[in-house]
Short mmCIF file of C-alpha atoms and ligand atoms in Angstrom, two decimals:
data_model
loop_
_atom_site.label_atom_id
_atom_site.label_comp_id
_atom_site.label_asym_id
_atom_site.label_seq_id
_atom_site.Cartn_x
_atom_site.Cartn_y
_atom_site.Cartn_z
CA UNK A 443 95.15 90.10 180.19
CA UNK A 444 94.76 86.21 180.34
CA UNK A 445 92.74 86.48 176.89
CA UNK A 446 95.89 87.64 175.15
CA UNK A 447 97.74 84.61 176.31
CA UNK A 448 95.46 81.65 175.56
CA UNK A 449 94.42 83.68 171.24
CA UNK A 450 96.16 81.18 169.26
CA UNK A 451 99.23 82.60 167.76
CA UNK A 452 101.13 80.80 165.41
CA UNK A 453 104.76 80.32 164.46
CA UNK A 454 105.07 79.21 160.76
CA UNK A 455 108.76 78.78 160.72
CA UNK A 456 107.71 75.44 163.17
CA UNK A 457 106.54 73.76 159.87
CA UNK A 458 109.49 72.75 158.90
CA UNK A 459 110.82 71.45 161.91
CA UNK A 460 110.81 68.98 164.75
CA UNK A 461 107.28 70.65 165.87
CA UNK A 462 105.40 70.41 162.64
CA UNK A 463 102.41 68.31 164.27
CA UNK A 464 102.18 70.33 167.03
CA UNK A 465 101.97 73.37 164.74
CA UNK A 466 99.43 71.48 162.53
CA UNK A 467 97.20 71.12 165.35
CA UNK A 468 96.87 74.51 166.90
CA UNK A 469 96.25 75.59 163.56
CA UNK A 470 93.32 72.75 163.47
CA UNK A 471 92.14 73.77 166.80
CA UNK A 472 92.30 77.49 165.96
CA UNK A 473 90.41 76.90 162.97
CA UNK A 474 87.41 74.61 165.03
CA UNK A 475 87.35 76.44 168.17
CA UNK A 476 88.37 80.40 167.24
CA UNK A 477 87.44 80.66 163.66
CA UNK A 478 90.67 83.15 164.13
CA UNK A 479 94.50 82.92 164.71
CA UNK A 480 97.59 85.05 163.99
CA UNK A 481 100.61 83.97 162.64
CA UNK A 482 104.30 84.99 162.84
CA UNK A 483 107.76 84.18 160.99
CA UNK A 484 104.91 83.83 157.74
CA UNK A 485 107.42 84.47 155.21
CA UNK A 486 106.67 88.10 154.51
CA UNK A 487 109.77 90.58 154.89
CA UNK A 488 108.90 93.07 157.58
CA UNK A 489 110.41 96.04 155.52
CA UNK A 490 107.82 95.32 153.23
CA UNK A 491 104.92 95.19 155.90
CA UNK A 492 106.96 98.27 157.59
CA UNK A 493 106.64 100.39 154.21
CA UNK A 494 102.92 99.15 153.47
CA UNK A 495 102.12 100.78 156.77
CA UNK A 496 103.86 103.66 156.39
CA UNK A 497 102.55 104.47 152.94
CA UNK A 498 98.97 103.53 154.10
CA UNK A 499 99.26 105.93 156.84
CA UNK A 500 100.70 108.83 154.70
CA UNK A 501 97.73 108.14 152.02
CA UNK A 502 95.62 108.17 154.59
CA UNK A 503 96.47 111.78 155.63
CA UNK A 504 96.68 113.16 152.41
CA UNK A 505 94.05 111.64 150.36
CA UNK A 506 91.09 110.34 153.06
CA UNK A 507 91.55 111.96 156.15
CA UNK A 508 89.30 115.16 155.05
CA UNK A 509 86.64 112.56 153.16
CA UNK A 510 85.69 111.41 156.23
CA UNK A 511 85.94 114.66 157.98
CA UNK A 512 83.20 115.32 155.28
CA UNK A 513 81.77 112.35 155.49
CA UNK A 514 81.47 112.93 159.47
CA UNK A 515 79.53 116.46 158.99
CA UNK A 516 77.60 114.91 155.86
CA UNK A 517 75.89 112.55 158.26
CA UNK A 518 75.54 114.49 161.69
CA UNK A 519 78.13 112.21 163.52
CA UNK A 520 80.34 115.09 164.99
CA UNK A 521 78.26 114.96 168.01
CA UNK A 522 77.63 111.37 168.27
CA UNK A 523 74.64 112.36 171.29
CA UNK A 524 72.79 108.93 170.49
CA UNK A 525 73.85 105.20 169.60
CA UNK A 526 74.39 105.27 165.91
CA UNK A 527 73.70 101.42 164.85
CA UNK A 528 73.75 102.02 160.68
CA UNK A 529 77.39 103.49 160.01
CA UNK A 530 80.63 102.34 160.48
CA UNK A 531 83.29 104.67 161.67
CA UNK A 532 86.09 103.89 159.09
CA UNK A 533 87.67 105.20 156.26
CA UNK A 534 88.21 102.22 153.65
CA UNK A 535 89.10 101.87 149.81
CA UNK A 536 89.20 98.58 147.97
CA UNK A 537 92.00 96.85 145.67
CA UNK A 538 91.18 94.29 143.87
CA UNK A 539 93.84 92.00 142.59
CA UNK A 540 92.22 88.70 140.82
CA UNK A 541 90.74 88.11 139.07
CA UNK A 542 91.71 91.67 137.22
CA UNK A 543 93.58 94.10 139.18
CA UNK A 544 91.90 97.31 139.28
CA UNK A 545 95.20 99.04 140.80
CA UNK A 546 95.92 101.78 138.19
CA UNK A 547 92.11 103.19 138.44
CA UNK A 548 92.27 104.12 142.24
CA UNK A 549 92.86 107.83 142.41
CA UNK A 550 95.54 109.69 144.38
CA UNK A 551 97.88 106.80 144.66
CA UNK A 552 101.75 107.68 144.19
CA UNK A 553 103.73 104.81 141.75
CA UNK A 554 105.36 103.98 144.57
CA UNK A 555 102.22 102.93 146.91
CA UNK A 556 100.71 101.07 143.84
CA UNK A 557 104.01 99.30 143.19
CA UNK A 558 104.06 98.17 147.06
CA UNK A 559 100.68 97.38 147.64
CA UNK A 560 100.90 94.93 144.13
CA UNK A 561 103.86 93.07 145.98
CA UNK A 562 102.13 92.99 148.96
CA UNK A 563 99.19 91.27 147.01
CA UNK A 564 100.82 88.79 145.34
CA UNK A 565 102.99 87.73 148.56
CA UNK A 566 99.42 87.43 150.11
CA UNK A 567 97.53 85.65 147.59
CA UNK A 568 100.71 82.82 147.69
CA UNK A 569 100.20 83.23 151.63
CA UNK A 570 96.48 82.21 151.19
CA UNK A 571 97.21 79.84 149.38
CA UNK A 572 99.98 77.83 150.90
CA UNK A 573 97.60 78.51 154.13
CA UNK A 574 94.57 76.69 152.25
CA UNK A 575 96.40 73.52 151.84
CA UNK A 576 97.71 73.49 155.33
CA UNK A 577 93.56 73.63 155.72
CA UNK A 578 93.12 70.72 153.33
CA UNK A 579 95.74 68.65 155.03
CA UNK A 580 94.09 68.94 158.49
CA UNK A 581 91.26 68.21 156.69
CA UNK A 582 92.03 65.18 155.25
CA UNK A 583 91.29 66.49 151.81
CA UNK A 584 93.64 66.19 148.82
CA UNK A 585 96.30 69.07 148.76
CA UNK A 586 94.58 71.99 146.17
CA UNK A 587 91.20 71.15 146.91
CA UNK A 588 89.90 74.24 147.98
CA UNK A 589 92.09 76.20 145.67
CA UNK A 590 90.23 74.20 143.40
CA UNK A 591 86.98 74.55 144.74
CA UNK A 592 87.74 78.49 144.72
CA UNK A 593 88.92 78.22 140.65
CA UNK A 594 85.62 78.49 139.39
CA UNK A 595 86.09 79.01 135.79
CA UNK A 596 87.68 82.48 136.14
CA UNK A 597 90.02 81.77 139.34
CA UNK A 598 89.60 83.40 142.10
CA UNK A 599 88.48 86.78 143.64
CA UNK A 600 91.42 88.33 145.69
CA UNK A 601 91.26 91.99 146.97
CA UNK A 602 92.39 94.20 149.52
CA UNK A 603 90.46 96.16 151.56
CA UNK A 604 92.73 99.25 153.34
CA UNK A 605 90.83 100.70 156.60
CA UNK A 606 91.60 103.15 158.59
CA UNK A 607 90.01 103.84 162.30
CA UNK A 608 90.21 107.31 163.08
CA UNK A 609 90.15 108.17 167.02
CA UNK A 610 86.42 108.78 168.17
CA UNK A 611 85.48 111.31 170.83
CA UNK A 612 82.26 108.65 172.19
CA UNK A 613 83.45 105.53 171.39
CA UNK A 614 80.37 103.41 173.62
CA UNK A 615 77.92 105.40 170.74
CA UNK A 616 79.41 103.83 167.30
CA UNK A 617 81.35 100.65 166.20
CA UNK A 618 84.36 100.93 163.48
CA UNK A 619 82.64 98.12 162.00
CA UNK A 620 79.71 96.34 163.17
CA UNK A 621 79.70 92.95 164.22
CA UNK A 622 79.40 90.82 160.88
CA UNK A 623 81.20 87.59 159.57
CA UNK A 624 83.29 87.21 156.66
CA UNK A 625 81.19 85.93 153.59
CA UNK A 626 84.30 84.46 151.73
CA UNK A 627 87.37 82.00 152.07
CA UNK A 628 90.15 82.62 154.40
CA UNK A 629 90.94 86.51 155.21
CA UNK A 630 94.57 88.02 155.82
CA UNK A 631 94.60 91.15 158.32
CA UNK A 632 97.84 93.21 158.52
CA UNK A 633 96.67 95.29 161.38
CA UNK A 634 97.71 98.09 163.19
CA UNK A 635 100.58 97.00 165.57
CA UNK A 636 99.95 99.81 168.27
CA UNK A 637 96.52 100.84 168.40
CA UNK A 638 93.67 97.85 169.11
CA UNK A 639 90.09 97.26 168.09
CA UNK A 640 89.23 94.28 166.63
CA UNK A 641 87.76 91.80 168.74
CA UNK A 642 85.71 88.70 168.13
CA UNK A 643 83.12 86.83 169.69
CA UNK A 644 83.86 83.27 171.58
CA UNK A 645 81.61 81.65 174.12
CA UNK A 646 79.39 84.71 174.40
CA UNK A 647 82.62 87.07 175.13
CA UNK A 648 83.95 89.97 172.42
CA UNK A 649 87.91 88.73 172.95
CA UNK A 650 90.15 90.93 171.97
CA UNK A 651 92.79 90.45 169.09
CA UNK A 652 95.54 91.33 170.07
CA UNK A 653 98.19 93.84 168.29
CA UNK A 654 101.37 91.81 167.37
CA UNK A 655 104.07 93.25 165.86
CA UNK A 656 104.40 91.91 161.79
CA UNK A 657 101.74 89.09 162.44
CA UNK A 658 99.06 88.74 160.50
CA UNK A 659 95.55 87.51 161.76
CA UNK A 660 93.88 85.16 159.74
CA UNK A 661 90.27 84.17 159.94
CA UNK A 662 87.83 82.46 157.91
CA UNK A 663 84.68 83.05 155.85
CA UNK A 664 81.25 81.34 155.47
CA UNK A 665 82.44 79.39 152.28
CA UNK A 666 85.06 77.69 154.45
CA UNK A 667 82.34 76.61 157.26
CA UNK A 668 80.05 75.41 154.02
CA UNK A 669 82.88 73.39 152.15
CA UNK A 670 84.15 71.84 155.66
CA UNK A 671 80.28 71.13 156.94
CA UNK A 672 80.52 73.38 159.62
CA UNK A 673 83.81 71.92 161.21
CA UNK A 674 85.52 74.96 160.78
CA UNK A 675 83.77 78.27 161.47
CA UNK A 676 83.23 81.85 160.25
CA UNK A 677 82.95 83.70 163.56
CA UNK A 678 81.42 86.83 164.48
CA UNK A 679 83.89 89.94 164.83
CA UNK A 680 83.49 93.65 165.25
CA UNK A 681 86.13 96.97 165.39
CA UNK A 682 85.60 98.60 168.81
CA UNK A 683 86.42 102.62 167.88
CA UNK A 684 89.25 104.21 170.67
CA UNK A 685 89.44 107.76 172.05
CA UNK A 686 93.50 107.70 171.20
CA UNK A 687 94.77 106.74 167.74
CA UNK A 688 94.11 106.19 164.09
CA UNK A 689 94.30 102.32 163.97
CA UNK A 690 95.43 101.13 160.45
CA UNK A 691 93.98 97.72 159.29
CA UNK A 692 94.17 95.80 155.40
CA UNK A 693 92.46 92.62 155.20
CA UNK A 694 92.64 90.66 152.18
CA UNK A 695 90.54 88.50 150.84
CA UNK A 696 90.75 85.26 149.12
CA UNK A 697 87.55 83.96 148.16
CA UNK A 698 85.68 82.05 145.61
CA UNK A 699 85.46 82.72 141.71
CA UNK A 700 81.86 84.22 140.94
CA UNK A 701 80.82 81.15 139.50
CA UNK A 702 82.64 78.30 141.84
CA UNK A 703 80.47 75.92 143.12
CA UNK A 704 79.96 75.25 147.13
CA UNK A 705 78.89 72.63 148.38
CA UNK A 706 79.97 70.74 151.36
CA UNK A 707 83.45 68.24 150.74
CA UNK A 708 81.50 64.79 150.56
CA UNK A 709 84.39 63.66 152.43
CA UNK A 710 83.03 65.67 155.65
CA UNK A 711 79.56 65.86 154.57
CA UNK A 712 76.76 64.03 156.71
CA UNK A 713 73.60 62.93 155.08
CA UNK A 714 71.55 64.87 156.50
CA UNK A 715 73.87 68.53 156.36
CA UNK A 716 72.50 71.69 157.23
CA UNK A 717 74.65 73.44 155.07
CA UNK A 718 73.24 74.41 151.00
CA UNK A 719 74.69 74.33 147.47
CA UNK A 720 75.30 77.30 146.16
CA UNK A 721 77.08 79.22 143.38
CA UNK A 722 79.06 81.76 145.21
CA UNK A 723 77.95 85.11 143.60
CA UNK A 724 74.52 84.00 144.61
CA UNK A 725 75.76 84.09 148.45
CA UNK A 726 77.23 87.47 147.60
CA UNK A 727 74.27 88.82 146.20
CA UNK A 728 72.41 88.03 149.53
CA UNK A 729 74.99 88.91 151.70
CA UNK A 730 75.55 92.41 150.65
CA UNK A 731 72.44 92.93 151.96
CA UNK A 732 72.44 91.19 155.05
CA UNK A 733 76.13 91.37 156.13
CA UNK A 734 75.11 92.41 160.17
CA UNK A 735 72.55 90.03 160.26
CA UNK A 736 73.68 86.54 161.35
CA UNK A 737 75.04 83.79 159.39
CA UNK A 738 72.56 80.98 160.14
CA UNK A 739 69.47 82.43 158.06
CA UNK A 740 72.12 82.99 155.25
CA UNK A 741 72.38 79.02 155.51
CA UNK A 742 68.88 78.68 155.59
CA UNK A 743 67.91 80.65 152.65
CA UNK A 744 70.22 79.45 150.35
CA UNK A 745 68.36 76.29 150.07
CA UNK A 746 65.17 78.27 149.94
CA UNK A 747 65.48 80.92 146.97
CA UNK A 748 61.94 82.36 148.44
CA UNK A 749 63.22 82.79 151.70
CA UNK A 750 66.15 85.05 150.60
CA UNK A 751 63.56 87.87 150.52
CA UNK A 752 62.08 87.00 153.89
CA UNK A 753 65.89 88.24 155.20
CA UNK A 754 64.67 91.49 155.03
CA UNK A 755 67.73 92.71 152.96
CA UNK A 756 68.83 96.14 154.02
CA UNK A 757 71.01 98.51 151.73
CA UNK A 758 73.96 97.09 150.17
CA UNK A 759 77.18 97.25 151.29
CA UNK A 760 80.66 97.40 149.65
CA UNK A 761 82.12 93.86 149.72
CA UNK A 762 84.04 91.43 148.30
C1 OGA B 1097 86.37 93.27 157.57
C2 OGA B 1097 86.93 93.24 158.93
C3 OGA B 1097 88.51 94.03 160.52
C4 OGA B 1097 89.48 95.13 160.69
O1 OGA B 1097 86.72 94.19 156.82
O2 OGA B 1097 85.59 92.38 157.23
O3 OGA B 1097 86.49 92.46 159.72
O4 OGA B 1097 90.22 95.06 161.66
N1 OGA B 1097 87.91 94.08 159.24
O5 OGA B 1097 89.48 96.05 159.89
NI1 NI B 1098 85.39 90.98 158.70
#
């Protein structure tokens, strides 16, 4: 229980008040130390996060529940009599917003889910945004430099990945997602508000994150650990499956244009940085196949085109 109390949750309305510093800096300490926090009073309407979940959960039922039913027998995973260590137990579809939307070609969506889930995107992608220049003030960088950073020359990528856990009878033999970090900017997770899974890792421990009622958790990429020379962190999180429960999760996220450059801020660079250069759809490239692997050789081998082969890329995953 004492892990619930100390994961940093924080109160956005406090901004604009008498405890805007001390706000500032649990975000800042969040973002060195957790890599992870969750915010409440954020500005979205909870009717709208109420109605997101409740659509999600009806599409769910009627247009993916028996796809992964299939998808279950396709693969032999009814049983689940060993540790299964190359599939994830979930049952996802992808929206992307920016920089086109792709909305009106996902199948079996009612009007009224697509109209929702457009409003839910664009309340997000302000969110991100209004979150990245809290980033940049902690920072000490100018306000919009990352948003900057992320322009590219196209703007940047925002999509939604929806998720859905379903309950799983052996849930020690498969994870709902294996451990992995974000590749991207800063990620916005409106998750379930009853049933629990994701947890991430800190000081050697998988810490839970806990369920909170209309928060959303917020974490960040491997772009953001890059720009800020590592003083901000991607860390390493995983979905734990349950026996009880079909947990609901949709992370969005806000990430680089396919041709925005990354490179460390020179304000927080050091000489000698371990971090590379890159152009951002080159780290995507790599990390589709590598996603489960650890961050650190990502690093590595994008300052060493040769040695992105050496990462013994495995089969490419869906990603943004
Ligand atoms: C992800 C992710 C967590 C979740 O999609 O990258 O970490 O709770 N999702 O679904
Ligand atoms: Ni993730």
């Amino acid at each position: 229980m004492e892990q619930n109390i100390k994961f940093p949750v924080v109160n956005m309305s406090k901004l604009n008040g008498e405890e805007r510093d001390q706000t500032m800096a649990l975000i800042n300490d969040a973002c060195e130390n957790w890599g992870f926090f969750e915010i409440v009073n954020h500005g979205l309407p909870h009717d709208l996060m109420d109605n997101v979940e409740k659509m999600t959960k009806e599409h769910y039922k009627k247009s993916m529940e028996q796809k992964f039913n299939d998808m279950l027998k396709s693969k032999g995973l009814e049983k689940l009599e060993t540790e299964v260590e190359d599939v994830d137990w979930e049952s996802t579809f992808y929206l992307r917003h920016l920089p086109q939307s792709n909305l009106y070609d996902i199948p079996d969506m009612s009007d009224e889910y697509r109209t929702l889930m457009k409003d839910f995107g664009k309340r997000l992608e302000n969110l991100a945004e209004d979150l990245l220049d809290l980033l940049c003030e902690n920072l000490g960088l100018e306000k919009g430099y990352l948003k900057k950073v992320f322009h590219g020359t196209k703007g940047p990528t925002f999509g939604t990945k929806v998720s859905n856990y379903p309950p799983c009878p052996k849930p020690e033999m498969i994870k709902g997602l294996r451990a992995h970090t974000d590749a991207g900017g800063i990620i916005l997770l409106f998750q379930d508000d009853k049933v629990s899974g994701l947890q991430l890792l800190k000081d050697g421990d998988w810490i839970d994150v806990p369920p909170l009622n209309h928060s959303i958790v917020i974490n960040l990429g491997d772009q953001l650990e890059v720009i800020t020379n590592g003083k901000y962190k991607s860390v390493m999180h995983r979905v734990v499956t349950q026996k009880e429960g079909n947990r609901m999760s949709i992370a969005s996220f806000y990430n680089p244009g396919s041709d925005a450059e990354i490179s460390p801020a020179s304000s927080l660079a050091s000489k000698e940085t371990k971090y590379p250069s890159f152009v951002f759809d080159d780290y995507m490239k790599l990390y589709a196949g590598v996603k489960f692997q650890p961050k650190e050789p990502r690093f590595e081998a994008m300052k060493n085109a040769t040695a992105v082969t050496e990462l013994n890329p495995t089969a490419a995953v869906e990603t943004f």
